[in-house]
Coordinates of C-alpha atoms and ligand atoms in Angstrom, one line a residue:
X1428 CA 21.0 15.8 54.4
X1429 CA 23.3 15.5 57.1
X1430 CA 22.5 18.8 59.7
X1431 CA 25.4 18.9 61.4
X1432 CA 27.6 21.9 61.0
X1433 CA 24.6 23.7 59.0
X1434 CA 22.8 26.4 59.9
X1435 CA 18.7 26.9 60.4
X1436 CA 16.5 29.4 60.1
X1437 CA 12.7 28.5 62.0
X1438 CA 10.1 31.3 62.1
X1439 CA 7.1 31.1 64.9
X1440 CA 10.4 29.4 66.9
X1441 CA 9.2 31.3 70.6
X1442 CA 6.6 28.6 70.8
X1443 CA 4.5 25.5 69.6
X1444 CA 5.7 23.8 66.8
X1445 CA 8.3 26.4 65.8
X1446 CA 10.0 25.7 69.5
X1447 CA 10.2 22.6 69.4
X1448 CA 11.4 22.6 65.5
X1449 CA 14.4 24.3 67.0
X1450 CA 14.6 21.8 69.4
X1451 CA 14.7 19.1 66.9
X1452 CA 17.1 20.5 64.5
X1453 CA 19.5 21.7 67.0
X1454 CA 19.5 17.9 68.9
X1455 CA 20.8 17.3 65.2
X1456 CA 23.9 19.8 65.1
X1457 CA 22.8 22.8 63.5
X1458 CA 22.9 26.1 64.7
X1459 CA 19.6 27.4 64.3
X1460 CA 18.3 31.0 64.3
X1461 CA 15.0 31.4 66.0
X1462 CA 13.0 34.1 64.3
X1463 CA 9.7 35.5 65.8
X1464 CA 8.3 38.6 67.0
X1465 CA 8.2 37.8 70.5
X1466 CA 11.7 38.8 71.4
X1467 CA 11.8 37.0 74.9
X1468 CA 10.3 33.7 74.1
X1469 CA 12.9 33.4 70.9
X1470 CA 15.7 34.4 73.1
X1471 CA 15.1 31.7 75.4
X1472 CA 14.3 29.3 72.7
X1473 CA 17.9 30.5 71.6
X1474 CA 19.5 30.2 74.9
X1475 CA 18.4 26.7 75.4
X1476 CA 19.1 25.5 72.4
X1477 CA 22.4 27.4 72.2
X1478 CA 21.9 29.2 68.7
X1479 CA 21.1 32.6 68.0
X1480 CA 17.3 34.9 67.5
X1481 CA 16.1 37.8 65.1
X1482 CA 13.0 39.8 66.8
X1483 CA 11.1 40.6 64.0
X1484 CA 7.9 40.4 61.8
X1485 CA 7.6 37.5 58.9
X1486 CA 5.1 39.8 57.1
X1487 CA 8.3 42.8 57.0
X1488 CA 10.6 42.1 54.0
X1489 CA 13.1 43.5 55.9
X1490 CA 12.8 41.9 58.8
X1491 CA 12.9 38.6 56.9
X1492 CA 15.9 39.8 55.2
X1493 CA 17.8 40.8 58.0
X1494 CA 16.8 37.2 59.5
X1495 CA 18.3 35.2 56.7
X1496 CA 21.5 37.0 56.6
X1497 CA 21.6 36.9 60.9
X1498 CA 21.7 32.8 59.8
X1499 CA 24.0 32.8 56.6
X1500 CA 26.5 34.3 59.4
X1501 CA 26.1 31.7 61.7
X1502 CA 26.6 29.0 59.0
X1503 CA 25.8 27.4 55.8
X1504 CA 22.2 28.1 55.6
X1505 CA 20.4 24.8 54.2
X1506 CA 17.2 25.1 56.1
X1507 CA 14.1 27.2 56.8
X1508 CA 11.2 26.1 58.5
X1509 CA 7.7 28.6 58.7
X1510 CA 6.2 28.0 61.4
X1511 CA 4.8 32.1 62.3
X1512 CA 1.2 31.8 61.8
X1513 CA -2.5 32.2 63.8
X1514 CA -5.9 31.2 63.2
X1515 CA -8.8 33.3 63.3
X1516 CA -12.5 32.3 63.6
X1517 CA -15.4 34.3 61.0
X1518 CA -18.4 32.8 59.0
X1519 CA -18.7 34.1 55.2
X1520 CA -21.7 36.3 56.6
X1521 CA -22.2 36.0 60.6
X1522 CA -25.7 35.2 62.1
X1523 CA -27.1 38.7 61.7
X1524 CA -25.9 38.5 57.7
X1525 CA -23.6 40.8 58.2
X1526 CA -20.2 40.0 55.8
X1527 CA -16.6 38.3 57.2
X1528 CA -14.2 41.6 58.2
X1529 CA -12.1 42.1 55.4
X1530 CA -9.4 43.3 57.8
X1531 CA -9.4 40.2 59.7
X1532 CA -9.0 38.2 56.1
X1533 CA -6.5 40.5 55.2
X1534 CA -4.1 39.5 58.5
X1535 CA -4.5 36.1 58.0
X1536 CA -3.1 36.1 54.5
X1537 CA -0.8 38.8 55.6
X1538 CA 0.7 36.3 58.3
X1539 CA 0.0 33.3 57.1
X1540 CA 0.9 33.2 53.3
X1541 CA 3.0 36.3 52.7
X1542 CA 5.0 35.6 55.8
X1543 CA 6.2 32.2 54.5
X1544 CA 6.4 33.8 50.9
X1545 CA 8.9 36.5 52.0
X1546 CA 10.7 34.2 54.6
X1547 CA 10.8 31.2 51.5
X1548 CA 12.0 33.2 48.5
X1549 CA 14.9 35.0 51.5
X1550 CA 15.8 31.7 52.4
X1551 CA 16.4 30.4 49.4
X1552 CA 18.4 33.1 47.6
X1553 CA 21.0 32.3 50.4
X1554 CA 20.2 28.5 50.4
X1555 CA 21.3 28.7 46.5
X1556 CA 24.3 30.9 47.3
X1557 CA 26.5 27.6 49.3
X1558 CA 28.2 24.5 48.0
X1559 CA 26.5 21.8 46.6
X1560 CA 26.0 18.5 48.7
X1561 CA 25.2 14.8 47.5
X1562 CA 23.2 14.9 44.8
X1563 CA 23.5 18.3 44.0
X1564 CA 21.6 19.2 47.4
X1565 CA 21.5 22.6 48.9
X1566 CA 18.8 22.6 51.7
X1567 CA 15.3 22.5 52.0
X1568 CA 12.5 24.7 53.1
X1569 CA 9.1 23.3 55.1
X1570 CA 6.3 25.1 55.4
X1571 CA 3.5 24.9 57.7
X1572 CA 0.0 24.5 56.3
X1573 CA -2.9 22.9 58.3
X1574 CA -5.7 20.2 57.4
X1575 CA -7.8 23.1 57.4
X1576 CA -6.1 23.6 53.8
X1577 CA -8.7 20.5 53.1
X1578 CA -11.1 20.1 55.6
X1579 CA -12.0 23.9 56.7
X1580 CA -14.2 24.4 59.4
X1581 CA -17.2 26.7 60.0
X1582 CA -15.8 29.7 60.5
X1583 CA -12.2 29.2 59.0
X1584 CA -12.9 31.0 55.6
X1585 CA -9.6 33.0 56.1
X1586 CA -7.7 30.6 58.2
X1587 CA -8.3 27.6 55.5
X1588 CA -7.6 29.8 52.4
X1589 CA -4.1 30.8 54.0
X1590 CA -3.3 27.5 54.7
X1591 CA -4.8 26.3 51.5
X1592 CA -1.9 28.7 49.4
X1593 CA 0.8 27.2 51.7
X1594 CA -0.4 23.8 50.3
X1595 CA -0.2 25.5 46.9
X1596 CA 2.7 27.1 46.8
X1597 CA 4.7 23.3 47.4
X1598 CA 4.6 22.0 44.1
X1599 CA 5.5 25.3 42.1
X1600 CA 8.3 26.1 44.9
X1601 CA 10.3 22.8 44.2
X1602 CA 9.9 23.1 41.1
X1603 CA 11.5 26.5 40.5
X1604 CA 14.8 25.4 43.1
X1605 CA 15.1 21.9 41.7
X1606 CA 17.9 24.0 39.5
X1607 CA 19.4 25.0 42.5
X1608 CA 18.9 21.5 44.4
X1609 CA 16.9 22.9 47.1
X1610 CA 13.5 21.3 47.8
X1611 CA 10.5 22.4 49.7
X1612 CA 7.8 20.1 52.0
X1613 CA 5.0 21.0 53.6
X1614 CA 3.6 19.7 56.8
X1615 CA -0.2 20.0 57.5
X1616 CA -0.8 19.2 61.1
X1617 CA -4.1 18.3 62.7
X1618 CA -4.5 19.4 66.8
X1619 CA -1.1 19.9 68.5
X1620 CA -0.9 20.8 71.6
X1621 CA 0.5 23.8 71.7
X1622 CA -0.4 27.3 73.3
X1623 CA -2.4 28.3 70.4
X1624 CA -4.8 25.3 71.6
X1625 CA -4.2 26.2 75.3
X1626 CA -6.0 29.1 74.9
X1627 CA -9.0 26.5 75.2
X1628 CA -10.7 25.6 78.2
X1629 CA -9.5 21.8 79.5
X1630 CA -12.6 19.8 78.5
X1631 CA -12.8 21.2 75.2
X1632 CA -8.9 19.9 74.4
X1633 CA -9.4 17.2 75.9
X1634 CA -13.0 16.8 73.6
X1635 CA -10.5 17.5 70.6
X1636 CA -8.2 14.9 71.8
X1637 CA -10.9 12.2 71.6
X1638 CA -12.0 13.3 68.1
X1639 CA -8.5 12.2 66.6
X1640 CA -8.6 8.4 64.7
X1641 CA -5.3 7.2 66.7
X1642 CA -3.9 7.8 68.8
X1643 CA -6.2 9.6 70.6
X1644 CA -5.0 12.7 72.1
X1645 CA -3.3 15.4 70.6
X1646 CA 0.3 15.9 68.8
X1647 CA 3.0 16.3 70.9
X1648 CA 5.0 19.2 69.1
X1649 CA 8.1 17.3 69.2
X1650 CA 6.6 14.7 66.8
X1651 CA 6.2 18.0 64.6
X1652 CA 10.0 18.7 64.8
X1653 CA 10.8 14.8 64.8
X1654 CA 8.9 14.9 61.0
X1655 CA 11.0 18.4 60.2
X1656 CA 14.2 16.4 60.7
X1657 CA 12.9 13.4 59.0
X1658 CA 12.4 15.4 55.8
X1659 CA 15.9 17.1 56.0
X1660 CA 17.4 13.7 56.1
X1661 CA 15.1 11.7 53.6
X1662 CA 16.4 13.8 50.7
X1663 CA 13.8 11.7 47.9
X1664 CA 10.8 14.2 49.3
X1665 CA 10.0 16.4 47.4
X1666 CA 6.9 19.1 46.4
X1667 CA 4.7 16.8 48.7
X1668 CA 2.7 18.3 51.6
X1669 CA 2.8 15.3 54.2
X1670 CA -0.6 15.4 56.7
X1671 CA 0.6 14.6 60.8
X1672 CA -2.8 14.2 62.4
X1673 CA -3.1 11.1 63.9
X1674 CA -5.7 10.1 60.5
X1675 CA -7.9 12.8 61.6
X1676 CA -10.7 14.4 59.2
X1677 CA -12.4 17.3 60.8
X1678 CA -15.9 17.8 60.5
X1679 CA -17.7 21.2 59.7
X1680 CA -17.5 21.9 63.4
Ligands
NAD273 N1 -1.3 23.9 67.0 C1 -2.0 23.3 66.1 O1 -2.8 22.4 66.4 C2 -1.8 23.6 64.6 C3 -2.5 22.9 63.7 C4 -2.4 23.1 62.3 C5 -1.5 24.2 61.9 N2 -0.9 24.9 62.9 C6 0.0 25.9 62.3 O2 1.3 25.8 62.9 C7 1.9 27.1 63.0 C8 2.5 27.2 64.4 O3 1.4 27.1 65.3 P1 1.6 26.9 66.9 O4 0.5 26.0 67.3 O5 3.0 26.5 67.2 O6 1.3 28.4 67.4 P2 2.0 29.3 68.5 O7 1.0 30.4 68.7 O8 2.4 28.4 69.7 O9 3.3 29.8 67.8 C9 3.3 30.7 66.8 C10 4.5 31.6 66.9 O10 4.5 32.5 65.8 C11 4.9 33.8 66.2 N3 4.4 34.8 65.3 C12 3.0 35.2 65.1 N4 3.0 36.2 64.2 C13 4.3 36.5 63.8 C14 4.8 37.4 62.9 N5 4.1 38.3 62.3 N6 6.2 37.4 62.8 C15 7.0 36.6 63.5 N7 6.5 35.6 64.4 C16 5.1 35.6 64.5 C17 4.3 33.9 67.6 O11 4.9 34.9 68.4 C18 4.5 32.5 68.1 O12 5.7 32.4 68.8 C19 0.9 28.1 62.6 O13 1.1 28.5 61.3 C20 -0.4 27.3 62.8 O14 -1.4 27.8 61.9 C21 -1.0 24.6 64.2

């Protein structure tokens, strides 16, 4: 699909992966909204990348909503990317037995799979609303799982079943908007470096870095947004979620 002239919608697009997503597709010619609830990192994300923002939350319907038509304005909407998500760190029981915070569980899913559910199903009620491309096309939608959807951690109970319902929601996805020739990817990164990982002390990144098969260090987010565009263009994927981890397989800690 060719990007330029269309219009983007990238959630989490303040920072990390979701930045530099925006980056990507708007290097490409489209004009893409960056949605996130930090209001001054997705302005400047906008700014620089001259496109337009949406301050809001993923896990609102309304907010999602209000995002997706903010991009239908600005464009033919043929693309949303997830990228709003977080980790969290709890054992099933913790070392004085005492059971994972339901709470805690509760936000990840909240964020993490309901977030892209709400921003996915938005998305592509407008994505099915355009004209028809090649082959029938519409858009596509990626969504950002993890390789915690397959090789969860110690403590990422919540974090890996969140990711682990992005990974299942591909297949059914595309297959409901293959009528509407839209299709929907997932990407399941291994360590970026981003701030989410910046939060950890130098040593331990650069531990991380070291643990990755090749090359050894970790993703550079713009490889991230390089894969995004890749997918928009190679319109044969389909339903697949496609691992970016340097051949990484985490251990259990
Ligand atoms: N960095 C990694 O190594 C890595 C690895 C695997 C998966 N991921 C996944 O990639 C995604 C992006 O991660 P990142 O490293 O870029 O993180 P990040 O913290 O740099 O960016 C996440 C962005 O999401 C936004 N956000 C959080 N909650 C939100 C909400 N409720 N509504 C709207 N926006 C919200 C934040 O404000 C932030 O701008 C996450 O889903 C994360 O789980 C990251």
């Amino acid at each position: 699909m060719e990007l330029h002239g269309t219009s983007a919608i990238v959630t989490g697009g303040a920072s990390g992966l979701g930045a530099a997503t925006a980056r990507a597709l708007a290097a490409e010619g489209a004009r893409v909204t960056v949605f996130d609830k930090n209001e001054e990192g997705a302005k400047a994300v906008a700014e620089e990348v001259a496109g337009d923002y949406v301050a809001g939350d993923v896990t609102v319907a309304d907010d999602c909503q209000l995002a997706v038509d903010q991009a239908s304005a600005g464009g033919n909407l043929r693309m949303a990317v997830n990228c709003a998500g977080t980790g969290w760190i709890g054992r099933v029981i913790n070392r004085d037995g005492v059971p994972h915070d339901l709470g805690a569980f509760e936000f990840i899913q909240r964020l993490n799979v309901i977030g892209t559910f709400n921003v996915m199903t938005r998305a592509a009620s407008a994505i099915a609303r355009t004209e028809p491309l090649a082959d029938g096309e519409r858009g596509v939608i990626v969504n950002t799982a993890s390789v915690a959807a397959f090789d969860g951690q110690i403590g990422q109970l919540a974090y890996s079943a969140s990711k682990g319902a992005v990974v299942a929601m591909t297949l059914p996805a595309a297959r409901d908007l293959s009528v509407v020739g839209i299709r929907v990817l997932a990407i399941a990164p291994g360590l970026f470096d981003t701030p989410l990982l910046a939060m950890l002390p130098e040593e331990q990144r650069e531990a991380l870095g070291k643990s990755v098969l090749f090359p050894k260090r970790l993703g550079d987010p713009a490889q991230y947004g390089r894969l995004v565009v890749d997918i928009a263009r190679n319109t044969y994927l389909n339903g697949e979620v496609i691992r970016l981890d340097g051949g990484i397989r985490m251990q259990p800690k």
